[in-house]
PDB file of C-alpha atoms in Angstrom:
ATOM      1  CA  UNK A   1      11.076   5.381 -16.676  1.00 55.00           C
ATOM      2  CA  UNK A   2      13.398   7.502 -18.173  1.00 64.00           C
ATOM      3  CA  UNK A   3      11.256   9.159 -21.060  1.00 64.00           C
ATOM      4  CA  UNK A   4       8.675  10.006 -17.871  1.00 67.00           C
ATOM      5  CA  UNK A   5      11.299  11.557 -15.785  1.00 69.00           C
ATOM      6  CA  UNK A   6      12.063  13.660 -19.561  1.00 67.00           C
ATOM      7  CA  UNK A   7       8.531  14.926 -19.250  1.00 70.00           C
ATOM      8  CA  UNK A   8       8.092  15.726 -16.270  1.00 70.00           C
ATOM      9  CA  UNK A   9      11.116  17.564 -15.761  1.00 75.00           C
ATOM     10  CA  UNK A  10       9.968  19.432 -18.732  1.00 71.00           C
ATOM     11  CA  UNK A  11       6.467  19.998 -17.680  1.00 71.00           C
ATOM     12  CA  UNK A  12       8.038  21.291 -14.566  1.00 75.00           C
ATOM     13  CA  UNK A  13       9.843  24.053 -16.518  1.00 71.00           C
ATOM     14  CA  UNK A  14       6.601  25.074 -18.111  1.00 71.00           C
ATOM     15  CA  UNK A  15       4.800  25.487 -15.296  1.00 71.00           C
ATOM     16  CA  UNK A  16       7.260  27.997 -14.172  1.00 73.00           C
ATOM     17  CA  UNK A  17       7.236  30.035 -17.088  1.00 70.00           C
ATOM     18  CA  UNK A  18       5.681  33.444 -16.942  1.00 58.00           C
ATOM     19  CA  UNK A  19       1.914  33.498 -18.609  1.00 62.00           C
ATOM     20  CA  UNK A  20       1.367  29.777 -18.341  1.00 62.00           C
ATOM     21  CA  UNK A  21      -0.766  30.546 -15.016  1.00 62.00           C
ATOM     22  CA  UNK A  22      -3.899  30.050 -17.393  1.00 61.00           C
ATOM     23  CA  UNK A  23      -2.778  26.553 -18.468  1.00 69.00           C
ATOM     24  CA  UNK A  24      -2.536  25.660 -14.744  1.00 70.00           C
ATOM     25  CA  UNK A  25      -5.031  22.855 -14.886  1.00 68.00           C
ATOM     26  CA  UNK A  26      -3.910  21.252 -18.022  1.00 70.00           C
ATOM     27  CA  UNK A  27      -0.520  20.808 -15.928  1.00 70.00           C
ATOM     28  CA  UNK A  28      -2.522  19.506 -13.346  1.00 71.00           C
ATOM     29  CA  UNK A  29      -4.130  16.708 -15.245  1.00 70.00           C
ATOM     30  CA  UNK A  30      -0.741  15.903 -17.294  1.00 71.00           C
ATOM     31  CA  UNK A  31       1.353  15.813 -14.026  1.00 71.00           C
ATOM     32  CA  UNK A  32      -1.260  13.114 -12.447  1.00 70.00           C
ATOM     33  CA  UNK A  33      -1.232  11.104 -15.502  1.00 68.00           C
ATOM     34  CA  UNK A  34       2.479  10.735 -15.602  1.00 71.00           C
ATOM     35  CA  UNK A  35       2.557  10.006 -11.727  1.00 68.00           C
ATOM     36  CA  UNK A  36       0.026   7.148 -12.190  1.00 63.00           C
ATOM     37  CA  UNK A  37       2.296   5.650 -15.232  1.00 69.00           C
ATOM     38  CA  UNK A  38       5.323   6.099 -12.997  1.00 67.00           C
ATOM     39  CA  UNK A  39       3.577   3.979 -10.352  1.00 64.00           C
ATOM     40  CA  UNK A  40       2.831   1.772 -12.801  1.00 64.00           C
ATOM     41  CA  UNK A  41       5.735   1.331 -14.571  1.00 65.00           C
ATOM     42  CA  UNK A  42       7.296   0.969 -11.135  1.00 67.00           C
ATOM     43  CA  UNK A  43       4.860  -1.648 -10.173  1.00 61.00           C
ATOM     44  CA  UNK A  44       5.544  -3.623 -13.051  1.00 63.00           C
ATOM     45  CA  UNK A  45       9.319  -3.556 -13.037  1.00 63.00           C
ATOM     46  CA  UNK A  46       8.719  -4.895  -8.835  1.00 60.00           C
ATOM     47  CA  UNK A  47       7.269  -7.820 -10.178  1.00 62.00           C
ATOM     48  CA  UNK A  48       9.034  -8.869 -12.974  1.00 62.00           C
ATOM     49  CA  UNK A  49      12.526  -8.472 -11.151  1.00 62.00           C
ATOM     50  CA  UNK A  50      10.273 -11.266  -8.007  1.00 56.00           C
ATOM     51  CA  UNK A  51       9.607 -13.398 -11.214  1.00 58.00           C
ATOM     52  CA  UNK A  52      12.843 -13.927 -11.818  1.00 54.00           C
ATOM     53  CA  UNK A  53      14.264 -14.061  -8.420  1.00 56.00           C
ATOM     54  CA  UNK A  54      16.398 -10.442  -8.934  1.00 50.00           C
ATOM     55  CA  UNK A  55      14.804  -8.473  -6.318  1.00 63.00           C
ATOM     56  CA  UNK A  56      17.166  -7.449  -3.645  1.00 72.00           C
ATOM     57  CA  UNK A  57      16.088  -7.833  -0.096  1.00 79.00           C
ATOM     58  CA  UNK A  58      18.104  -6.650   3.076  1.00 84.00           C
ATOM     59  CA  UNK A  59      17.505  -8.302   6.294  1.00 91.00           C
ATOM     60  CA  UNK A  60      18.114  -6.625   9.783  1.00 93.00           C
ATOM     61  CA  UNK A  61      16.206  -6.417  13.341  1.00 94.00           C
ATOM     62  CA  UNK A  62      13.098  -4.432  12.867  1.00 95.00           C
ATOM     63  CA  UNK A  63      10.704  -3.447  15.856  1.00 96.00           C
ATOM     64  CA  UNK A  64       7.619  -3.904  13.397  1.00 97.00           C
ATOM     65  CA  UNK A  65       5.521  -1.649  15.856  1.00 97.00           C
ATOM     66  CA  UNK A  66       7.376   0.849  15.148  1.00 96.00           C
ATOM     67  CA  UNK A  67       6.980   0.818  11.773  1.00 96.00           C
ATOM     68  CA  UNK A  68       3.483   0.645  11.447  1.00 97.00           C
ATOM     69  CA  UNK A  69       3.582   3.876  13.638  1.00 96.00           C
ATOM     70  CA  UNK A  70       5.882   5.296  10.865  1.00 94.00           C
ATOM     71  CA  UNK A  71       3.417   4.436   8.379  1.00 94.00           C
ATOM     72  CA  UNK A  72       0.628   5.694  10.439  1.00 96.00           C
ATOM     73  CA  UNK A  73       1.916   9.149  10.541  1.00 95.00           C
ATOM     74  CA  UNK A  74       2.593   9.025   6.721  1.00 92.00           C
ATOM     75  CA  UNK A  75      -1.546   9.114   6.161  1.00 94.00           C
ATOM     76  CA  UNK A  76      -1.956  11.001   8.645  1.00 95.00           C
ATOM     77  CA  UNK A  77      -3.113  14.572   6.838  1.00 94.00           C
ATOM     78  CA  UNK A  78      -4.085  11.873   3.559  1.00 93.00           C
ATOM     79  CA  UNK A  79      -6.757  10.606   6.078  1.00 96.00           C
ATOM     80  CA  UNK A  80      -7.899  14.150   7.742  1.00 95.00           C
ATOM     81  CA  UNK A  81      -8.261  15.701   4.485  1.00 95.00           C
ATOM     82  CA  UNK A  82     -10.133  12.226   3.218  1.00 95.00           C
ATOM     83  CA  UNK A  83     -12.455  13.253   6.608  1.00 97.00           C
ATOM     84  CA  UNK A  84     -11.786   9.292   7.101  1.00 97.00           C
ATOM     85  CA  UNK A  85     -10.793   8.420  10.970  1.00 97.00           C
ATOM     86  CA  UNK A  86      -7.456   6.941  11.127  1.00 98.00           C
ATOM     87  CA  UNK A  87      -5.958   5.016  14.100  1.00 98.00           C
ATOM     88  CA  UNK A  88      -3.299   3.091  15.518  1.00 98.00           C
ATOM     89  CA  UNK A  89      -3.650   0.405  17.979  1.00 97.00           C
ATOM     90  CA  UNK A  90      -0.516  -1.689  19.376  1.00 97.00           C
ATOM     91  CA  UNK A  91      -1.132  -4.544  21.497  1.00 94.00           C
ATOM     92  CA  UNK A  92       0.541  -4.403  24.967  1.00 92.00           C
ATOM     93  CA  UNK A  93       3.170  -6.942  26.098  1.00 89.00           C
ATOM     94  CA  UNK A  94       4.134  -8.224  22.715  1.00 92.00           C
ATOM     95  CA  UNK A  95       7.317  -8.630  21.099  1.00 93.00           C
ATOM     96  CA  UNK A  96       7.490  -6.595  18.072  1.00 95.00           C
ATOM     97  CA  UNK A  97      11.043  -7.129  17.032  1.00 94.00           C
ATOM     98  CA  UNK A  98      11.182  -9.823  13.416  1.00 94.00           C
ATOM     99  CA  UNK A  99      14.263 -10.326  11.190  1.00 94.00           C
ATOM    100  CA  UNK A 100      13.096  -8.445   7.889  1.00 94.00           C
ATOM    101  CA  UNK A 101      13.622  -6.424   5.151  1.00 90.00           C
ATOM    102  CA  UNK A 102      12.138  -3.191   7.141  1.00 92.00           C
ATOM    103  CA  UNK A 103      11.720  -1.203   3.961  1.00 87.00           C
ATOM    104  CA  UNK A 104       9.664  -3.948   1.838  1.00 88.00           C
ATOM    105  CA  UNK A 105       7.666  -4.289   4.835  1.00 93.00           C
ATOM    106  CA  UNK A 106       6.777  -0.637   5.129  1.00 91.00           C
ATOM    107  CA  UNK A 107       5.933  -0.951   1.445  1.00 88.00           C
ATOM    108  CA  UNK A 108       3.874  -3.608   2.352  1.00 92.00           C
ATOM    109  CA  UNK A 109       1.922  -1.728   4.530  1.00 95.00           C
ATOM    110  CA  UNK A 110       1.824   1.219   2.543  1.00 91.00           C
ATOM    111  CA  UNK A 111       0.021  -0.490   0.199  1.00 89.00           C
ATOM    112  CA  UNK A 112      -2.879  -1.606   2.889  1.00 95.00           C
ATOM    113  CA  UNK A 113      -3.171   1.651   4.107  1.00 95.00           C
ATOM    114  CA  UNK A 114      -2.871   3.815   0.733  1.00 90.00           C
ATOM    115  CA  UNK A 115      -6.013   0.921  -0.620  1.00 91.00           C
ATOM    116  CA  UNK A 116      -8.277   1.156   2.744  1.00 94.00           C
ATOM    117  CA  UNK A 117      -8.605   4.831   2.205  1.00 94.00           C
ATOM    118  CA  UNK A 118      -9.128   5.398  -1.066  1.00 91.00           C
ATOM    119  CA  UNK A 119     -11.893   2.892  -0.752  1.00 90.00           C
ATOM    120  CA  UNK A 120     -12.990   4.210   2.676  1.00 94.00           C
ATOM    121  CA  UNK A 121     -15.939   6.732   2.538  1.00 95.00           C
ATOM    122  CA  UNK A 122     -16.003   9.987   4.629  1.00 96.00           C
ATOM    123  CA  UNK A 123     -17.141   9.556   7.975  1.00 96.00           C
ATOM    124  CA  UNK A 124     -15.600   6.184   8.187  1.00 96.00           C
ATOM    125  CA  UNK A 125     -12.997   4.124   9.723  1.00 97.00           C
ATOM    126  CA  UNK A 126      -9.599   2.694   9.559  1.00 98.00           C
ATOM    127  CA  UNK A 127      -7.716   1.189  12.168  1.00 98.00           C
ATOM    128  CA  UNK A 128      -3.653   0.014  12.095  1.00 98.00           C
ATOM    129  CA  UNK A 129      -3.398  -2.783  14.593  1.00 98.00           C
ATOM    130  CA  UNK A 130      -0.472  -4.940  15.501  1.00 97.00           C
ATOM    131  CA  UNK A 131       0.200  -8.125  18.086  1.00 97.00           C
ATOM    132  CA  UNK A 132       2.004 -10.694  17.748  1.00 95.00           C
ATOM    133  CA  UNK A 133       1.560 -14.524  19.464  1.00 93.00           C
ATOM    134  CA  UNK A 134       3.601 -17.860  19.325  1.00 91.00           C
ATOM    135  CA  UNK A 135       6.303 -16.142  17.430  1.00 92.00           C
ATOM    136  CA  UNK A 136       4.640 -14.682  14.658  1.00 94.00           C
ATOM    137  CA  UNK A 137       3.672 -10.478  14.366  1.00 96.00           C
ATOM    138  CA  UNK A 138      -0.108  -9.612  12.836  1.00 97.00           C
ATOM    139  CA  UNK A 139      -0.349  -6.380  11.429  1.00 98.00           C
ATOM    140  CA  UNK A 140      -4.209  -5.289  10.554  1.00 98.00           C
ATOM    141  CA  UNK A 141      -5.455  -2.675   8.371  1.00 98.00           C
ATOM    142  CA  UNK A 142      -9.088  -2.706   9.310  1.00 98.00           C
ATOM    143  CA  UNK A 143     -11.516  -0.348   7.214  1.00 97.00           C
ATOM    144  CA  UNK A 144     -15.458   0.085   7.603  1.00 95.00           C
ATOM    145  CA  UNK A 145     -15.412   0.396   3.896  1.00 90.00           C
ATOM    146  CA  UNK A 146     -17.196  -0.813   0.900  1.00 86.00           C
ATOM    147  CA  UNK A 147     -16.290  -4.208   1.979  1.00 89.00           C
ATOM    148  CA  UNK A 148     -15.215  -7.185  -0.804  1.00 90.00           C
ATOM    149  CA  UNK A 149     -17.584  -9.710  -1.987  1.00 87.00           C
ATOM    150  CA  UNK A 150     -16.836 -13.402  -1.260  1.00 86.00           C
ATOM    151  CA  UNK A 151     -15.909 -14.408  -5.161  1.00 83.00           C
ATOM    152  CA  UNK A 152     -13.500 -11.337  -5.563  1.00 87.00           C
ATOM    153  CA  UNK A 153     -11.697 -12.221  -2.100  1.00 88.00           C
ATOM    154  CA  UNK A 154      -9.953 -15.435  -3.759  1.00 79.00           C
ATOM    155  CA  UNK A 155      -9.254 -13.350  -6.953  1.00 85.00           C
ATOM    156  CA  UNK A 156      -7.609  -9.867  -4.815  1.00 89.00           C
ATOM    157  CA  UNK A 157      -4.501 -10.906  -4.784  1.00 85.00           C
ATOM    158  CA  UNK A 158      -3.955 -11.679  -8.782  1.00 81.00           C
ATOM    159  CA  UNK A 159      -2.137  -9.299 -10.306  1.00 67.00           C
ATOM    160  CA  UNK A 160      -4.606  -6.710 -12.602  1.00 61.00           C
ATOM    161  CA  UNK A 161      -7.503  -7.908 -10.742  1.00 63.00           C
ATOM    162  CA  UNK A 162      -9.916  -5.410  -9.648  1.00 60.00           C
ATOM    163  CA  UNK A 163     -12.964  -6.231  -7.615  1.00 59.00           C
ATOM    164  CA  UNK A 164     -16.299  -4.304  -8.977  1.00 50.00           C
ATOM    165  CA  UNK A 165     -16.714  -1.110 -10.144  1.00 47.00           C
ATOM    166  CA  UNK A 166     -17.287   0.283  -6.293  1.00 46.00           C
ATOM    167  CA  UNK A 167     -13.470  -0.442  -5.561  1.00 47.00           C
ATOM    168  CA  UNK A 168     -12.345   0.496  -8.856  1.00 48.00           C
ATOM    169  CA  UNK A 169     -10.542   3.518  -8.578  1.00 50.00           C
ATOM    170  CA  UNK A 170      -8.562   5.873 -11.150  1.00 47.00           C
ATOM    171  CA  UNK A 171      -4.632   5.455 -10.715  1.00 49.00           C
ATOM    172  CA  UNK A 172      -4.603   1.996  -8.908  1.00 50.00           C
ATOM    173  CA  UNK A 173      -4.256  -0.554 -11.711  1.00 47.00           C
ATOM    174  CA  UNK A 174      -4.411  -4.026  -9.850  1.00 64.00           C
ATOM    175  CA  UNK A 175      -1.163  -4.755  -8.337  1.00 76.00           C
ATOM    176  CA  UNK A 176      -0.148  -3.362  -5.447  1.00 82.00           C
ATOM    177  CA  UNK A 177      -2.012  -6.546  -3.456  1.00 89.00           C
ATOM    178  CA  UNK A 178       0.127  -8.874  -5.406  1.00 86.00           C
ATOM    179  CA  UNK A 179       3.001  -6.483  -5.057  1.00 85.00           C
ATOM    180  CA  UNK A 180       2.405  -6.792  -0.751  1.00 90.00           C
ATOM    181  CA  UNK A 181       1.393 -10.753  -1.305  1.00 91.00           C
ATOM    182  CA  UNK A 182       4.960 -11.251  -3.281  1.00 87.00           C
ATOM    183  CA  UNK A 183       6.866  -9.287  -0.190  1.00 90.00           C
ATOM    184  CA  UNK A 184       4.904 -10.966   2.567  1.00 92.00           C
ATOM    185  CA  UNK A 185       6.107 -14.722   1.018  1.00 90.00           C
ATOM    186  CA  UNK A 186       9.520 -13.612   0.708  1.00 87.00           C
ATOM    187  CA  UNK A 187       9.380 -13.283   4.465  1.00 92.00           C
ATOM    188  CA  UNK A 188       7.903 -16.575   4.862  1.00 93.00           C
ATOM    189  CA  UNK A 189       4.342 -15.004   5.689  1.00 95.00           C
ATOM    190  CA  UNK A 190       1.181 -14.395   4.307  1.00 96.00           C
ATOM    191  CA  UNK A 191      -1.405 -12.098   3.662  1.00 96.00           C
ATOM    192  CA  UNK A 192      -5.221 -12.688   3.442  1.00 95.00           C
ATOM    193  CA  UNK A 193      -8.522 -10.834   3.516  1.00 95.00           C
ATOM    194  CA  UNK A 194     -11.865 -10.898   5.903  1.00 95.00           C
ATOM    195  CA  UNK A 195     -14.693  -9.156   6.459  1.00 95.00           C
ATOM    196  CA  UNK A 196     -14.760  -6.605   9.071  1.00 95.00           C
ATOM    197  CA  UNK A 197     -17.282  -6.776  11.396  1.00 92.00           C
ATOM    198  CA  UNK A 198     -20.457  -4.556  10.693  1.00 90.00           C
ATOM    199  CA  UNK A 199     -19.164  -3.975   7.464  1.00 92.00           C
ATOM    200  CA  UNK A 200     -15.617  -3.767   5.800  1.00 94.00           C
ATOM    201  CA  UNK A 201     -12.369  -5.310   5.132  1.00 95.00           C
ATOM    202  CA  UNK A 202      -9.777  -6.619   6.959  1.00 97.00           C
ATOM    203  CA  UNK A 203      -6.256  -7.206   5.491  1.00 97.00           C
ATOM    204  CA  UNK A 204      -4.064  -9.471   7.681  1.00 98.00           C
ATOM    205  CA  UNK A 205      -0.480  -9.634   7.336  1.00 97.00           C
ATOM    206  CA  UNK A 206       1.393 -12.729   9.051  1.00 97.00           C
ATOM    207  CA  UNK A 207       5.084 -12.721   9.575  1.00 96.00           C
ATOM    208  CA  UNK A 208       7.174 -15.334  11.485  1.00 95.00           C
ATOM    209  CA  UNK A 209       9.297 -13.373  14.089  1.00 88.00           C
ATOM    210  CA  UNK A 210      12.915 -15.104  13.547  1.00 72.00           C
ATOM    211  CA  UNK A 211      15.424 -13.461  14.735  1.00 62.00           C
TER     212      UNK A 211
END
């Protein structure tokens, strides 16, 4: 990480200088490049410190509806600018509250949200929906996307794996799903995929609400 963090402080200095207005989209392309090696040198170090059991996790009382509504606004202006519909939707009557690591969660469902609408086209859908029942919380990400095909739905969640070349996508390399998958176990939960009804994908996060 470091020798990015060199370049792009120095980039930054460039860009600043007087007379490099003309160079402005060179800077552009270089300064996306190194943010999608930062993510995925980031990614990488995530799962090699789970694979050998170093990742720190800090456990508290979270209201998990809450932070899906923190996430929510996060992709807010991501979404309107995407022209992609983006909603919340909180079951009423529920217990919310879980014993978690509230930040790994919200990475968690960073990751569903950050995937549904870069694969979501214009004019589409994606809802955030939460409940919870016999002691365990749901959270949905629901999107009226390009959908998954059945053989790539029991290969998602492998780390590098990319489903065809409709959900390929330039700076997401294949791990984030294992990256939420890892997280969701720690918890004791799980993660899976379905189809959404009249076309889509559903991701399903399942945590058991112990407090």
């Amino acid at each position: 990480r470091s020798p990015l963090a060199t370049l792009k402080t120095g980039l930054s200095i460039l860009k600043n200088k007087s007379g490099m207005g003309k160079n402005a989209r060179i800077f552009m392309l270089m300064e996306r490049e190194m943010s999608g090696m930062e993510r995925l040198i980031q990614d990488l170090l995530y799962l090699a410190k789970a694979e050998n059991a170093a990742l720190s996790f800090h456990f508290a009382q979270v209201n998990l509806a809450s932070l899906l509504a923190s996430v929510y606004e996060k992709f807010m202006e991501d979404a309107q600018n995407k022209l992609v519909t983006l909603s919340l939707s909180i079951a009423d009557n529920c217990n919310y509250d879980c014993l978690c690591d509230g930040q790994r969660i919200a990475q968690a469902m960073t990751i569903l949200v950050d995937n549904a609408l870069t694969y979501t086209p214009s004019g589409q859908t994606v809802t955030l929906h939460i409940y919870s029942s016999h002691h365990k919380c749901y959270i949905q990400v629901i999107d009226t996307g390009v959908g998954i095909s059945g053989s790539d739905k029991e290969k998602i969640f492998d780390r590098f794996y990319q489903a065809d070349s409709s959900r390929s996508h330039k700076g997401h390399f294949g791990l984030g799903l294992s990256i939420a998958k890892e997280i969701c176990h720690t918890h004791g939960g799980s993660i899976s995929v379905s189809d959404t009804k009249g076309g889509g994908s559903t991701f399903t996060i399942r945590l058991p609400q112990r407090q």
